[in-house]
mmCIF file of C-alpha atoms in Angstrom:
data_model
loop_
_atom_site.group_PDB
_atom_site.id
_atom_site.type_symbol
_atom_site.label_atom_id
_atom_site.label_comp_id
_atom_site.label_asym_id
_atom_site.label_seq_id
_atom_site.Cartn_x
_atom_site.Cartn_y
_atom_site.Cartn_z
ATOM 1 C CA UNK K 1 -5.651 -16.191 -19.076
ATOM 2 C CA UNK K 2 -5.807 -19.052 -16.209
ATOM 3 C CA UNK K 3 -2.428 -17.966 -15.030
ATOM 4 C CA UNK K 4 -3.664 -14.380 -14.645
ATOM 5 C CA UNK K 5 -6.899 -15.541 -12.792
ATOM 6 C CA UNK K 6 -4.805 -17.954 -10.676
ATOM 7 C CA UNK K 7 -2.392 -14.774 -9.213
ATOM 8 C CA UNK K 8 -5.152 -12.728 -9.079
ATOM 9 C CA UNK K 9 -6.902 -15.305 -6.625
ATOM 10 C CA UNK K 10 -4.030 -15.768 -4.758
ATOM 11 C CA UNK K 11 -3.548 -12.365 -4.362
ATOM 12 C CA UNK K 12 -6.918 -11.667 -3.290
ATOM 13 C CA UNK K 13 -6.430 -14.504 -0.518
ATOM 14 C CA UNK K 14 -3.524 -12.686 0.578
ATOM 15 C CA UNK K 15 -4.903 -9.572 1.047
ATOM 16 C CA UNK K 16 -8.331 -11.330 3.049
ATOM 17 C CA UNK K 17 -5.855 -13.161 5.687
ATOM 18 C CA UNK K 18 -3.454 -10.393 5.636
ATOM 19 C CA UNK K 19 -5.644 -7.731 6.840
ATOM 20 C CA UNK K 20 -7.569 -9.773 10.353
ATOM 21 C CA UNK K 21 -5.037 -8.517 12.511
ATOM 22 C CA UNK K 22 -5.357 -4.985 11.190
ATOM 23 C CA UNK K 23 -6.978 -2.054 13.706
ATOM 24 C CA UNK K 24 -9.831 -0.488 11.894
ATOM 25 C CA UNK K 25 -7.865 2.238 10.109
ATOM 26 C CA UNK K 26 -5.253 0.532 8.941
ATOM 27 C CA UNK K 27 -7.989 -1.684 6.987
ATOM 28 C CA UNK K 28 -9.851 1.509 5.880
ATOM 29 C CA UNK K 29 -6.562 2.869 4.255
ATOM 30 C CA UNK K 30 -5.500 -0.787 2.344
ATOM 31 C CA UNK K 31 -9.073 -0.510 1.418
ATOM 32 C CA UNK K 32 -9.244 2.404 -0.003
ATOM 33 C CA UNK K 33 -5.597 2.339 -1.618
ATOM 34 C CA UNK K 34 -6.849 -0.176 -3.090
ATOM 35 C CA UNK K 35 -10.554 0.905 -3.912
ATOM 36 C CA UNK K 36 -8.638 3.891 -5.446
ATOM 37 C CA UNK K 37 -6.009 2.424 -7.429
ATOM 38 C CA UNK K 38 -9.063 0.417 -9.429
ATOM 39 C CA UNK K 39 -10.887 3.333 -9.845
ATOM 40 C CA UNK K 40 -8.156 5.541 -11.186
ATOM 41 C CA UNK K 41 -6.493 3.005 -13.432
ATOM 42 C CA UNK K 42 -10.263 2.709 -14.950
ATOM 43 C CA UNK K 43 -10.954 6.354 -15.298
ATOM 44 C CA UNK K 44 -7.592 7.062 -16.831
ATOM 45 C CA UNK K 45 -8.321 4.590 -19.300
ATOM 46 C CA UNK K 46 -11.824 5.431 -20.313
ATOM 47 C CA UNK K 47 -10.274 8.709 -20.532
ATOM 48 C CA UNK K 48 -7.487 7.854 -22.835
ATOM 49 C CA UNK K 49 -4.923 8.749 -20.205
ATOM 50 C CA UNK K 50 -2.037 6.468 -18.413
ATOM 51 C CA UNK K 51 -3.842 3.981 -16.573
ATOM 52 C CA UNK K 52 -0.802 3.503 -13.870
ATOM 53 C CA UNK K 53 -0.577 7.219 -13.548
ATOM 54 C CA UNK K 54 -4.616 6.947 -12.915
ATOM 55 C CA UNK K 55 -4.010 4.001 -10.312
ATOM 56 C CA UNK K 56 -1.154 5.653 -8.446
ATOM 57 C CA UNK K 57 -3.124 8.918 -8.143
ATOM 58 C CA UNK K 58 -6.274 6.924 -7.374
ATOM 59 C CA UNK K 59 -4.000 4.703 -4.730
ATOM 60 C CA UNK K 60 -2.700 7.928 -2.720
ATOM 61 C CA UNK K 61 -6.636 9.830 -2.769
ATOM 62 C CA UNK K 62 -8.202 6.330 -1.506
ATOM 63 C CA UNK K 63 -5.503 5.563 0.944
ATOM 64 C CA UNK K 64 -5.502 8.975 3.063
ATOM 65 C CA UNK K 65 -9.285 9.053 2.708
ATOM 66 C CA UNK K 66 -9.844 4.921 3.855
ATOM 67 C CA UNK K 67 -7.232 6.476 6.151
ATOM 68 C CA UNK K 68 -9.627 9.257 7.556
ATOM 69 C CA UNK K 69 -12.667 7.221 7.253
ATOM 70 C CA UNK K 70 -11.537 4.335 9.653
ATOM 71 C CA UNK K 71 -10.196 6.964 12.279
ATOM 72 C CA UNK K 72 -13.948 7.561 13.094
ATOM 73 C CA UNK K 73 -14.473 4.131 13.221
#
C-alpha cells in the first residue's frame, strides 16, 4: 500500500510541474482526460462493467470537452 501511495504522489507531482507551461486548452483537455478517466473507471465499476473500458471512454469524453472548455478561455 505505501508503494502505491508513493507512485501515485509522484505522479501527481508530475502532472502539477508538467502542465505550467501549458496554454489554457491544452490544460483544460489533460484536465478533463483525466477528470474523465476517474469518473468512468468509477461508474463502470459501480455499474458492474470494465472499469478500463469506463476510464478510456471517460478519458476521450473529458479530453475533447476540457478541450472545448479551455478554447473559450
Amino acid at each position: 500500500m505505501k508503494r502505491l501511495g508513493m507512485i501515485a504522489a509522484i505522479a501527481a507531482g508530475a502532472i502539477v510541474i508538467g502542465c505550467t507551461n501549458m496554454s489554457a486548452q491544452q490544460q483544460g483537455t489533460v484536465s478533463g482526460a483525466a477528470i474523465g478517466a476517474a469518473a468512468g473507471a468509477g461508474i463502470a465499476a459501480i455499474a458492474g462493467g470494465s472499469g478500463w473500458t469506463g476510464a478510456a471512454i471517460g478519458g476521450v469524453v473529458g479530453g475533447v470537452a476540457g478541450n472545448i472548455r479551455g478554447s473559450k478561455q
